[in-house]
Tab-separated table of C-alpha atoms in Angstrom:
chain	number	residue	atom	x	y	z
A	1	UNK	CA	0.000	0.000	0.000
A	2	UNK	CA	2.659	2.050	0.793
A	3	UNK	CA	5.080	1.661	-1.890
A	4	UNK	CA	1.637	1.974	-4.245
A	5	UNK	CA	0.913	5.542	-2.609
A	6	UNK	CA	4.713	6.466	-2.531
A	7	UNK	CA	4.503	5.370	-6.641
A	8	UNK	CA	1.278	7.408	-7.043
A	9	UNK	CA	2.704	10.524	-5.730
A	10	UNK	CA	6.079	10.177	-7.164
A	11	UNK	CA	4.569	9.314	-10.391
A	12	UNK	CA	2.527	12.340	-10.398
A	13	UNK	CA	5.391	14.138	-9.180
A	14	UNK	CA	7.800	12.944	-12.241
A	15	UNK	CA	4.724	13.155	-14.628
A	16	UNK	CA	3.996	16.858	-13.910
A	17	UNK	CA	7.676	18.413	-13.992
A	18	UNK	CA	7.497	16.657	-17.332
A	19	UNK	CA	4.704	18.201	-18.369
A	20	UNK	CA	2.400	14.961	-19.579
A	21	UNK	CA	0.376	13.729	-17.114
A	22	UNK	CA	-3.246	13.700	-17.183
A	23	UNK	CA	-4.014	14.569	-13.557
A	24	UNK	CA	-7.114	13.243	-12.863
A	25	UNK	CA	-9.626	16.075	-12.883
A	26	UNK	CA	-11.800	14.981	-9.496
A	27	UNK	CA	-10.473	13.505	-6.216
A	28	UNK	CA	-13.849	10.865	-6.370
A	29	UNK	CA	-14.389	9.184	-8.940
A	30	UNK	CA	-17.616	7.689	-10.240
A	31	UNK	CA	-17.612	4.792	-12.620
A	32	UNK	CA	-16.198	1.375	-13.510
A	33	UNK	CA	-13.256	-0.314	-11.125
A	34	UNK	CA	-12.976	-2.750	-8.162
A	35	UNK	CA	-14.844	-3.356	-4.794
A	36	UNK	CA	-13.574	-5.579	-1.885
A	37	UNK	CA	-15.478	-9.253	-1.395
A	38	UNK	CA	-15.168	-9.787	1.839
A	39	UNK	CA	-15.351	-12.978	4.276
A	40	UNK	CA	-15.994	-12.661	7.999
A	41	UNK	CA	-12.460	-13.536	10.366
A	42	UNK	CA	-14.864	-17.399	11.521
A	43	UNK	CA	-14.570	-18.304	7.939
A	44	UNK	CA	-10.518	-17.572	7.424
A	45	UNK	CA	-10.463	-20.804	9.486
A	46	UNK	CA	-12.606	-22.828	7.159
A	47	UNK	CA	-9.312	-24.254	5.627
A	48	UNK	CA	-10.540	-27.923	3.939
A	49	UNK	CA	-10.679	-30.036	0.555
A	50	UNK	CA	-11.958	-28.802	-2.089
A	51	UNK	CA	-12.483	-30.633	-6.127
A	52	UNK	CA	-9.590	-29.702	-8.182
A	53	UNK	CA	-10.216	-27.138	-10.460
A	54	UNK	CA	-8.549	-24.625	-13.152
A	55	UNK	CA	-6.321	-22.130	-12.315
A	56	UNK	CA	-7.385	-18.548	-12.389
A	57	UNK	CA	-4.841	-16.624	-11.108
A	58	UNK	CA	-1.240	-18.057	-9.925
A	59	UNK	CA	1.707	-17.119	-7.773
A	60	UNK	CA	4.012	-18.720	-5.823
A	61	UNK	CA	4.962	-22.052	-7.381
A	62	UNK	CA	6.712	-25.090	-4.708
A	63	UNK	CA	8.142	-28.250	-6.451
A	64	UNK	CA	8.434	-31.535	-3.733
A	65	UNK	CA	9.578	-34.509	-5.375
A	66	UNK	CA	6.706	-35.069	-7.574
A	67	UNK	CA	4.114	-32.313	-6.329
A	68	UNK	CA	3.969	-29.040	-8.028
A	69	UNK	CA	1.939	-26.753	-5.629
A	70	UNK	CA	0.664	-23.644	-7.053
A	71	UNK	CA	-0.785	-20.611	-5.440
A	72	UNK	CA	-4.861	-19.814	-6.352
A	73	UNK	CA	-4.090	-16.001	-5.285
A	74	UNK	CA	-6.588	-15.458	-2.282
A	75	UNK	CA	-8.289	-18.664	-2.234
A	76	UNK	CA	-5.775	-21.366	-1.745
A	77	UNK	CA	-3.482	-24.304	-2.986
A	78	UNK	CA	-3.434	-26.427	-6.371
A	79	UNK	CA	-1.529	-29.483	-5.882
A	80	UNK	CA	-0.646	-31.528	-9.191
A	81	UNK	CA	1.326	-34.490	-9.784
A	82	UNK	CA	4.028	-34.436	-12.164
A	83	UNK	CA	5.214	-38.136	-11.469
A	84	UNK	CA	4.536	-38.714	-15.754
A	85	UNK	CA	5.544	-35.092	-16.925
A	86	UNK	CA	3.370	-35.907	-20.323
A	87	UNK	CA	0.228	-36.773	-18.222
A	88	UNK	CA	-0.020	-34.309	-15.234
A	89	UNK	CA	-2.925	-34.939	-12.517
A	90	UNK	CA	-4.511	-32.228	-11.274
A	91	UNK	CA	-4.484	-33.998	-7.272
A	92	UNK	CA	-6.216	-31.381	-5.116
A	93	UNK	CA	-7.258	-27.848	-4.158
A	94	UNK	CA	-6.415	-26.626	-0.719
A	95	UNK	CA	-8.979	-24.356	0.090
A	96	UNK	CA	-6.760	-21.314	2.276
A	97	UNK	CA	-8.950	-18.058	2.796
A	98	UNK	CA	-7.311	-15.047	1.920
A	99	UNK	CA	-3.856	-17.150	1.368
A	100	UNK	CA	-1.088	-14.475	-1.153
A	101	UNK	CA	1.601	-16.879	-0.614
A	102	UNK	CA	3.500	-20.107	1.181
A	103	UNK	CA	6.301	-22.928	1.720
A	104	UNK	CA	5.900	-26.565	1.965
A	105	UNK	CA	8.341	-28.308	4.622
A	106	UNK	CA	8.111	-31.552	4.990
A	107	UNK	CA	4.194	-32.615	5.774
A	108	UNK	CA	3.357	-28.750	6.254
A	109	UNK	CA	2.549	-25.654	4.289
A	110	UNK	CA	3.438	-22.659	5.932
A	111	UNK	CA	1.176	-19.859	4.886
A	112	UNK	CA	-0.466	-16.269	5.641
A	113	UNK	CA	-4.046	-16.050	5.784
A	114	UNK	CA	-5.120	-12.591	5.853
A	115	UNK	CA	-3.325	-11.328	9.042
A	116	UNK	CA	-2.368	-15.171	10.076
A	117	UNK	CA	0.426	-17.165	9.826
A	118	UNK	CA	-1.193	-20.638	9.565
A	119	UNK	CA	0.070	-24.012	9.551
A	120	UNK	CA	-1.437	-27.175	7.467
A	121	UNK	CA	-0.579	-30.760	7.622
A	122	UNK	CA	-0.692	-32.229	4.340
A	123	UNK	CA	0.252	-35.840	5.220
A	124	UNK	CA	-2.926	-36.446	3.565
A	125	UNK	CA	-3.239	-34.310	0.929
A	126	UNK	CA	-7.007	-35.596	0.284
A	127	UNK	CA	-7.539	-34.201	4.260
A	128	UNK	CA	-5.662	-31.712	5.692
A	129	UNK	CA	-5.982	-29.911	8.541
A	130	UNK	CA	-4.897	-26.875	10.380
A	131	UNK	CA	-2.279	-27.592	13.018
A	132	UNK	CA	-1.311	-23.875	14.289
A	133	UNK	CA	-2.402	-20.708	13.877
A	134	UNK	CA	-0.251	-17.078	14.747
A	135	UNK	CA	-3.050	-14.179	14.826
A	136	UNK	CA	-2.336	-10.810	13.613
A	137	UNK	CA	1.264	-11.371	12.577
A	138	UNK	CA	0.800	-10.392	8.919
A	139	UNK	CA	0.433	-6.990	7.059
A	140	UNK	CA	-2.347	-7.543	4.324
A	141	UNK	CA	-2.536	-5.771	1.188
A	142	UNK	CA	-6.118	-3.749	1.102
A	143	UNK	CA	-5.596	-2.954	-2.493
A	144	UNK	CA	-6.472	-5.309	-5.647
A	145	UNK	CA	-3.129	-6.663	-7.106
A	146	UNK	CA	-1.888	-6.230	-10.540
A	147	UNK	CA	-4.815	-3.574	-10.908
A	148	UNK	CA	-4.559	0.519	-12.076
A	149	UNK	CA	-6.961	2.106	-11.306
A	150	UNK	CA	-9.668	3.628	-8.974
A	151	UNK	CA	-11.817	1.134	-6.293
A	152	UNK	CA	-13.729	1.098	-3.169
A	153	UNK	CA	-11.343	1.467	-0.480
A	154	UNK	CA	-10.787	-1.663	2.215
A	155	UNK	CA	-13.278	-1.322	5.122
A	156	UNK	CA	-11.560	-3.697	7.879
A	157	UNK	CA	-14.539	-3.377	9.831
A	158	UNK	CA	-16.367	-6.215	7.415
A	159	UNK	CA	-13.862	-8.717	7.881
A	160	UNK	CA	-11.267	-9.798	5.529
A	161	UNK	CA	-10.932	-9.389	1.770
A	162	UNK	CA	-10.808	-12.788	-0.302
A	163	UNK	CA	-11.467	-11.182	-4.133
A	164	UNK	CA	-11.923	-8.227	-6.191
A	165	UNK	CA	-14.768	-7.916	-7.987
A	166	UNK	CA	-15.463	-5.518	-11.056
A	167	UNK	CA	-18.467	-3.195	-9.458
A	168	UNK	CA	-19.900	0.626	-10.740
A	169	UNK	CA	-17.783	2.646	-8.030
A	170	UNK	CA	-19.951	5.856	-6.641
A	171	UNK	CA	-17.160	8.509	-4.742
A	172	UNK	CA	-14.198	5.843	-4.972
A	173	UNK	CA	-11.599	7.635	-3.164
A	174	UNK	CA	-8.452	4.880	-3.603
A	175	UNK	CA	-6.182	4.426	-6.650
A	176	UNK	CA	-3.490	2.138	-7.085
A	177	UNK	CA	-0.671	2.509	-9.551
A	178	UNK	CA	1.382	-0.910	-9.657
B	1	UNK	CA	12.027	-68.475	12.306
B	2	UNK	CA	13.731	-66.274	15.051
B	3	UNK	CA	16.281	-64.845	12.094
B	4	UNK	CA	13.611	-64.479	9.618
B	5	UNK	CA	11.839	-62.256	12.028
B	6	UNK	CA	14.848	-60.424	12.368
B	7	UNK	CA	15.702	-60.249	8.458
B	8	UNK	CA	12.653	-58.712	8.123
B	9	UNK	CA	13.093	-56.320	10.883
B	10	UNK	CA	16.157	-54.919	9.620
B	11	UNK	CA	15.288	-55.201	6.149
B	12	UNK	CA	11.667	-52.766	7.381
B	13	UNK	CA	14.609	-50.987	9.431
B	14	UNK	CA	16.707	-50.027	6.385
B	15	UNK	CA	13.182	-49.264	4.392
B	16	UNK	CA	12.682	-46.638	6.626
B	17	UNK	CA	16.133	-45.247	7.059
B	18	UNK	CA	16.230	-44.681	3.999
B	19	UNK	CA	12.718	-43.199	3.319
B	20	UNK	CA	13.591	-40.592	5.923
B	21	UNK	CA	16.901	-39.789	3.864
B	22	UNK	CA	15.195	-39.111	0.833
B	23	UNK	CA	13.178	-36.890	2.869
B	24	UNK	CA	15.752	-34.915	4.245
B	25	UNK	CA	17.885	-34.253	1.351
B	26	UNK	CA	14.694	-33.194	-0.810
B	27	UNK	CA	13.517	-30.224	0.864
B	28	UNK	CA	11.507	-29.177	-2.230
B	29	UNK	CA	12.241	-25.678	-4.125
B	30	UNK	CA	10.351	-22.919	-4.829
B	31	UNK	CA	10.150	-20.571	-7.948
B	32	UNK	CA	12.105	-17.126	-7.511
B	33	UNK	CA	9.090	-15.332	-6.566
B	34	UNK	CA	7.784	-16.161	-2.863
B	35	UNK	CA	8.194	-14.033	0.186
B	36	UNK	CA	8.142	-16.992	2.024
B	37	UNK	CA	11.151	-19.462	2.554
B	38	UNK	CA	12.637	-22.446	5.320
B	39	UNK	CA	16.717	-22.514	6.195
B	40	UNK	CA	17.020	-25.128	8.770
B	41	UNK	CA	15.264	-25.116	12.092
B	42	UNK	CA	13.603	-21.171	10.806
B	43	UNK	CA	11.318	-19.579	8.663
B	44	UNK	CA	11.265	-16.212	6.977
B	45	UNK	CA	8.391	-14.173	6.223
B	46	UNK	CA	8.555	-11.047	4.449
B	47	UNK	CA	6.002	-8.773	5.513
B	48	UNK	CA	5.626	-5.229	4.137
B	49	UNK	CA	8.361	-3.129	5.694
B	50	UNK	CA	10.190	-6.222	7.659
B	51	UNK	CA	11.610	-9.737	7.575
B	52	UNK	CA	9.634	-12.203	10.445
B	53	UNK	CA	11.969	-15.053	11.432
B	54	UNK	CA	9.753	-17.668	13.091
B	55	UNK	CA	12.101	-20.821	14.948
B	56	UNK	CA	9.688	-24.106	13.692
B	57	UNK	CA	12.199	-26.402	15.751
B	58	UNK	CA	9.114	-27.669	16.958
B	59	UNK	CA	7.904	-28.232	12.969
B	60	UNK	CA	4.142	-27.653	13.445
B	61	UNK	CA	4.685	-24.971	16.151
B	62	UNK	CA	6.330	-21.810	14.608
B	63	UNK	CA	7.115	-19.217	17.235
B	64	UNK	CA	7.869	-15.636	16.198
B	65	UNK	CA	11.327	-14.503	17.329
B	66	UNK	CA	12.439	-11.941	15.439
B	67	UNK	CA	11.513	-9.004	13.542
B	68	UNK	CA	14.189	-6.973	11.121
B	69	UNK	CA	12.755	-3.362	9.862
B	70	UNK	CA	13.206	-2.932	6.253
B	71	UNK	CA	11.866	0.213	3.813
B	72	UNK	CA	8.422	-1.077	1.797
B	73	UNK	CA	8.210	-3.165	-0.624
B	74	UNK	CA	9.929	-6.394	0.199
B	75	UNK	CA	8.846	-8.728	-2.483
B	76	UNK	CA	10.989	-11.991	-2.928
B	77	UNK	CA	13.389	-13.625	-0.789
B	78	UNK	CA	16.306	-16.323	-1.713
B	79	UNK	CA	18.562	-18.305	0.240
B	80	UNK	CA	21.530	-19.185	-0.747
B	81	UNK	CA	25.270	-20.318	0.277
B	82	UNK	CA	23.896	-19.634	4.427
B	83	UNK	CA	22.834	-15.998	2.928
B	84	UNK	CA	19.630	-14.380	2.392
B	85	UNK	CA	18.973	-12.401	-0.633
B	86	UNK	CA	15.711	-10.159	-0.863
B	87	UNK	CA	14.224	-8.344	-3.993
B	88	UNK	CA	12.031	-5.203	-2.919
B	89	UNK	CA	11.200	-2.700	-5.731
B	90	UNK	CA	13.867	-0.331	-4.704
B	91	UNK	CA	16.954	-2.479	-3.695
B	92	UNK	CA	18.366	-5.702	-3.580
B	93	UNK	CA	18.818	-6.584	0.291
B	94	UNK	CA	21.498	-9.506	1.563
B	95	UNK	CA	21.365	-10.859	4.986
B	96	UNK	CA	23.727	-12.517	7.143
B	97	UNK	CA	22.343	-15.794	8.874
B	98	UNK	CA	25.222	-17.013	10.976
B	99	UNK	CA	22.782	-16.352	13.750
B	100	UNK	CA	19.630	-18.224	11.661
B	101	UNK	CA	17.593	-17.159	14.412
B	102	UNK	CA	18.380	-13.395	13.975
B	103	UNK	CA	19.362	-11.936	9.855
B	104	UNK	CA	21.344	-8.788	9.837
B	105	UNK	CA	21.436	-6.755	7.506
B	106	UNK	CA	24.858	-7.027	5.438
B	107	UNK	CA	24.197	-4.516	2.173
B	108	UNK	CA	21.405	-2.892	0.530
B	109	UNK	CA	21.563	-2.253	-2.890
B	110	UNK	CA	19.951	0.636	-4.119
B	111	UNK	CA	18.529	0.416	-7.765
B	112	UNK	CA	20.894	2.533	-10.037
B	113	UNK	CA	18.420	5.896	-9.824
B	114	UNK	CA	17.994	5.721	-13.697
B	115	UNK	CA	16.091	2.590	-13.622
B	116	UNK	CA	13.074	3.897	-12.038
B	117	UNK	CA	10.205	2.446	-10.918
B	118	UNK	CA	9.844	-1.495	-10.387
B	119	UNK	CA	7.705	-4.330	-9.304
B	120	UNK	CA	8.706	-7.724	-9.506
B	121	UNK	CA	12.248	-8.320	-8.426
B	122	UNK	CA	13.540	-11.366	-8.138
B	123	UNK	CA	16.487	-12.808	-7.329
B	124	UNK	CA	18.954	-15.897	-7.954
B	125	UNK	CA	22.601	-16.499	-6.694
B	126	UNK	CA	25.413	-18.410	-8.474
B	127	UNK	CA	28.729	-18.431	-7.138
B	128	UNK	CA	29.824	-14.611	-6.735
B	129	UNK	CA	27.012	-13.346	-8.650
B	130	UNK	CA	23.315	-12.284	-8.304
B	131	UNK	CA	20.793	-12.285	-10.983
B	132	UNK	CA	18.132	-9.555	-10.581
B	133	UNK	CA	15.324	-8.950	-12.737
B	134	UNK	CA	13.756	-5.313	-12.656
B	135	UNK	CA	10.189	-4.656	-13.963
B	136	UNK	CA	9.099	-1.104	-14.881
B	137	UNK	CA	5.482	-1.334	-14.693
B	138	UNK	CA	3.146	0.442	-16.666
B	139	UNK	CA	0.980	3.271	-15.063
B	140	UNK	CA	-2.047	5.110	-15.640
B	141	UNK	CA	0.317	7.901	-16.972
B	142	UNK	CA	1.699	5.977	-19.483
B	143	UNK	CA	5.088	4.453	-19.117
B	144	UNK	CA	8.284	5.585	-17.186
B	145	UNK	CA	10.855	6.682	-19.583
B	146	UNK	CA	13.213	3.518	-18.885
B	147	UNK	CA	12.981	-0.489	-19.324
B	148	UNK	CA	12.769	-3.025	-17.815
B	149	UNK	CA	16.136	-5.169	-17.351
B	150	UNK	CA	18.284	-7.956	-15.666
B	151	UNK	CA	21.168	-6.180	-13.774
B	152	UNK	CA	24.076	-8.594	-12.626
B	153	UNK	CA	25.754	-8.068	-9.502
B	154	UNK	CA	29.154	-9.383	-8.120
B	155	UNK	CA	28.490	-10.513	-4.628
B	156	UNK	CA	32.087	-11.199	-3.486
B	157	UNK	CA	32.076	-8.744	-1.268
B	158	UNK	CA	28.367	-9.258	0.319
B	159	UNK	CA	28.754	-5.926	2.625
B	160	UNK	CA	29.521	-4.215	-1.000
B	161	UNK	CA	27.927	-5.970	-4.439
B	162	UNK	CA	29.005	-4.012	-7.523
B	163	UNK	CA	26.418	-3.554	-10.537
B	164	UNK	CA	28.658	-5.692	-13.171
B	165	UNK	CA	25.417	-5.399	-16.013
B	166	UNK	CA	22.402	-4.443	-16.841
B	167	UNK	CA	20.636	-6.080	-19.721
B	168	UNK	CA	17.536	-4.446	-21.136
B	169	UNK	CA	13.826	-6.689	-21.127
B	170	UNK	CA	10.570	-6.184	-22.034
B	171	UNK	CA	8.351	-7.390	-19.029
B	172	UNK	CA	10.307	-9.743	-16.703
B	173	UNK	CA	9.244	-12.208	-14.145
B	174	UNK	CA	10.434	-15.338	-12.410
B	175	UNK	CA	14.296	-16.568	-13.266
B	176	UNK	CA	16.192	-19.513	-12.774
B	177	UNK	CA	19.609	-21.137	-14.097
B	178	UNK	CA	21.013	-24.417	-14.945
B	179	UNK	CA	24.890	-24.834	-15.756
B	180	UNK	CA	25.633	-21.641	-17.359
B	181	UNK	CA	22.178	-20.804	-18.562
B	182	UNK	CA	19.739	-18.435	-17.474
B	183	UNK	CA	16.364	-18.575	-18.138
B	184	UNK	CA	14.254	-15.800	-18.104
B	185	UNK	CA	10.088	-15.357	-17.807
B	186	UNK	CA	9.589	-12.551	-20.046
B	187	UNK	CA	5.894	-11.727	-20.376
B	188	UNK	CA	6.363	-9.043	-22.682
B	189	UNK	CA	7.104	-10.844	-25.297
B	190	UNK	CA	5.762	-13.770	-24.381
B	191	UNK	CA	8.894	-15.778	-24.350
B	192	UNK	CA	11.432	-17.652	-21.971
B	193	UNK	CA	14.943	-15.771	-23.147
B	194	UNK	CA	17.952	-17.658	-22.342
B	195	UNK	CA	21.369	-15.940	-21.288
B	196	UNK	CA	24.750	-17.237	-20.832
B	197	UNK	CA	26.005	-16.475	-17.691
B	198	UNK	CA	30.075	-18.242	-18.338
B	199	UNK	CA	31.393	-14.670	-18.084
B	200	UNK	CA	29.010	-13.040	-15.353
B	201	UNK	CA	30.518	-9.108	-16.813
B	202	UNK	CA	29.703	-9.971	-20.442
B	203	UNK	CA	26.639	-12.156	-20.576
B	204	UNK	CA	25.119	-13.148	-24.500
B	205	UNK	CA	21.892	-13.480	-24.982
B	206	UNK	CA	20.945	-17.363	-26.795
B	207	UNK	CA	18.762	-16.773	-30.128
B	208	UNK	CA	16.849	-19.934	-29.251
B	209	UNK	CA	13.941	-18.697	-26.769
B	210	UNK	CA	11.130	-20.749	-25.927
B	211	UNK	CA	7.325	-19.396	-26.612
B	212	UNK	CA	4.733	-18.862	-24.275
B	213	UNK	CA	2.127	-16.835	-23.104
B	214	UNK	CA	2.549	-14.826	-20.043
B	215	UNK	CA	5.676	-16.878	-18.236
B	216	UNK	CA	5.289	-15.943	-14.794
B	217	UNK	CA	7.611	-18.138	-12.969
B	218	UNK	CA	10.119	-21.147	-13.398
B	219	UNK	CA	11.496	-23.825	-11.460
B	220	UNK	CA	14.414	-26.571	-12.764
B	221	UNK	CA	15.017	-29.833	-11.547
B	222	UNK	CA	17.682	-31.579	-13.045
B	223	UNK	CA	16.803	-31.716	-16.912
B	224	UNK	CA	13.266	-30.832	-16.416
B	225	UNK	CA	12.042	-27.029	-16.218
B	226	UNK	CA	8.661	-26.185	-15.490
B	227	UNK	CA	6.861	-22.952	-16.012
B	228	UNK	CA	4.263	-21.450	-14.636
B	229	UNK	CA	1.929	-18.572	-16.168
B	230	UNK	CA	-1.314	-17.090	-14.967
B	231	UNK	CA	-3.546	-19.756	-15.553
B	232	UNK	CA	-1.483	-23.096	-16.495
B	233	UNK	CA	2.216	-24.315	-16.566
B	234	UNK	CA	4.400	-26.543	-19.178
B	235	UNK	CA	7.259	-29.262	-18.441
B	236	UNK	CA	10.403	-28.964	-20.501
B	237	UNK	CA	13.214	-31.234	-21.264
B	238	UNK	CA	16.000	-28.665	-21.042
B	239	UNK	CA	18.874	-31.149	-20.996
B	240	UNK	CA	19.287	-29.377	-24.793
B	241	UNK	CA	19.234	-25.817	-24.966
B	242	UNK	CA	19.002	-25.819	-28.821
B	243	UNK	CA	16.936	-28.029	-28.822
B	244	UNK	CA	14.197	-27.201	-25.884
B	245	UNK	CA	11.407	-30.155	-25.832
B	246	UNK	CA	8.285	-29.908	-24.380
B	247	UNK	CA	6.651	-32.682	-22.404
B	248	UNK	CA	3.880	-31.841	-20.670
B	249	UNK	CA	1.260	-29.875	-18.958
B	250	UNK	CA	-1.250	-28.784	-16.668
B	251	UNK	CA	-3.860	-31.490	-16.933
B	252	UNK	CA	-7.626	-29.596	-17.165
């Protein structure tokens, strides 16, 4: 958030001694962009099985051994199985609530769940469950990644923030500049 | 009967020495972008503005022991040769570990001020040298007047790297390297670009390049390299770099 705000202003900064930036004529704007989905803090601990699915939208890739793991940003953990690299199986989803990124060690993933740190045994990767949990540890980002633009700023107050969905904003006060 | 049970005992004995070997000496890798990462009996987190070291001696237990202030903007962190080596998008950090328990900052790199802006940086180590891709993103006033780029440090000297290169790319992501070869996600052009890294201060660039669209991140084992984008990843054989096979991928 910082480092977005610290871009925006430098940007703006750079963009006017050169002479070429559009500053944006209104400080709310009205129109399309992002809102926050959010989940209350109960459900961050709904951390189960899920059917495999498609990837929507990676990050943080883990090889072990066989096992590709590969981040569902926000939602959880694909798991795949690369044993026969010309016929991958697509194993199991991890279902992690508000999860931006991890480590496997050993039988454990090691991940952040909005402000968590939580800890998952994956001995059986068809049930896993949580084994630890550090509260309020983690820094969350309250802006939608990879996203320029205007959008309805984070209201912690509702709980935590698990997507970004495309909305009509009305007064939408926050911009982020990646 | 008496030695077959025992036969069998050490034979299930040796079964499961060796089962736990395997298990120790494959700690599993991840790709170059994660802000997460295990060195022994700790873990490293990189938060915003600070790296968390949390002792998992107790594996499923982590306990939070330490906290190192950082500027913003940490993004990727790398562990190599008992050193840490984070990407943020203004400066390439490396931390001593000697006390695991409790980094210390060793240098900070500050981008070269005529590179700008960046996003993504991440990181790999080889030897004496450090592989850092920068990405100058886009914004809603239209681009920064610079590029994007892989700048090569030499390391030798951790409390002091020296900028040795900078290479100029279109949209760069994950990295990784094999022998002398450096692979490269560039999602700009929707290619994998291949360096050679023999001579670290004078690096070529490989014609052969491997397509695909929107390469976010990489990871090699052995002669396989798999790539991941947004929505899928592919298995190469990369035990030929001119000739680059590929053998798989994501099963829908």
């Amino acid at each position: 958030m910082y480092s977005n705000i610290a871009c925006f202003l430098s940007c703006c900064a750079l963009l006017l001694s050169l002479g070429s930036c559009e500053k944006p004529e209104q400080d709310f704007f009205d129109g399309f962009g992002k809102k926050p989905v959010y989940v209350s803090l109960a459900e961050l601990q709904d951390i189960r099985n899920e059917a495999p699915r498609p990837i929507q939208l990676s990050g943080t890739i883990f090889l072990k051994d066989t096992l590709l793991f590969i981040l569902e940003q926000r939602k959880g953990i694909h798991v795949f199985n690369l044993k026969d690299s010309l016929n991958t199986v697509n194993l199991a989803f991890l279902k992690i609530p508000a999860i931006t990124d991890f480590v496997v060690s050993g039988n454990l993933i090691y991940a952040d769940s909005w402000k968590d740190l939580v800890v998952i045994d994956i001995s059986n990767l068809q049930q896993i469950s949580e084994t630890a949990r550090i509260t309020n540890v983690i820094t969350p980002a309250l802006y939608p990644l990879l996203y320029n633009g205007y959008f309805e700023c984070a209201d912690e107050s509702k709980g935590a923030i698990i997507d970004w969905e495309d909305a009509t904003l009305e007064n939408a006060k926050c911009v982020t500049i990646n | 009967m008496k030695k077959v049970l025992f036969t069998t005992f050490l034979a299930l004995l040796l079964v499961a020495c060796s089962k736990d070997a395997a298990f120790e000496t494959n700690p599993g890798k991840s790709g170059s972008i994660t802000r997460f990462a295990v060195f022994q009996n700790n873990m490293y987190v990189l938060n915003l503005n600070e790296v968390q070291t949390y002792d998992i001696t107790q594996k499923d237990r982590p306990v939070l022991v330490h906290r190192l202030p950082t500027d913003y903007g940490l993004e990727t962190i790398t562990i190599y040769d008992n050193t840490i080596f984070l990407g943020s998008t203004t400066a390439l950090y490396i931390l001593d570990i000697s006390n695991p328990a409790a980094p210390v900052i060793q240098s900070k790199s500050d981008r070269l001020s005529d590179i700008g802006f960046s996003g993504c940086d991440p990181v790999v180590v080889k030897g004496n040298y450090a592989f850092s891709t920068i990405k100058v993103i886009q914004n809603i006033c239209g681009n920064a007047s610079t590029q994007s780029a892989l700048v090569v440090y030499d390391i030798t000297n951790k409390s002091a790297p020296v900028t040795l290169g900078v290479y100029p790319l279109d949209i760069p992501n994950g990295l990784g390297y094999k022998d002398n070869y450096l692979f490269i996600c560039d999602e700009g052009i929707d290619r994998l670009r291949i360096f050679d890294i023999t001579d670290p201060a004078m690096l070529t660039e490989y014609p052969q390049t491997v397509s695909i669209t929107d390469p976010y991140d990489l990871i090699i084992d052995g002669q396989k390299m798999i790539v991941s984008s947004k929505t899928d990843f592919q298995i190469f054989d990369i035990s030929d770099i001119v000739q680059i096979k590929k053998l798989g991928q994501i099963s829908k």
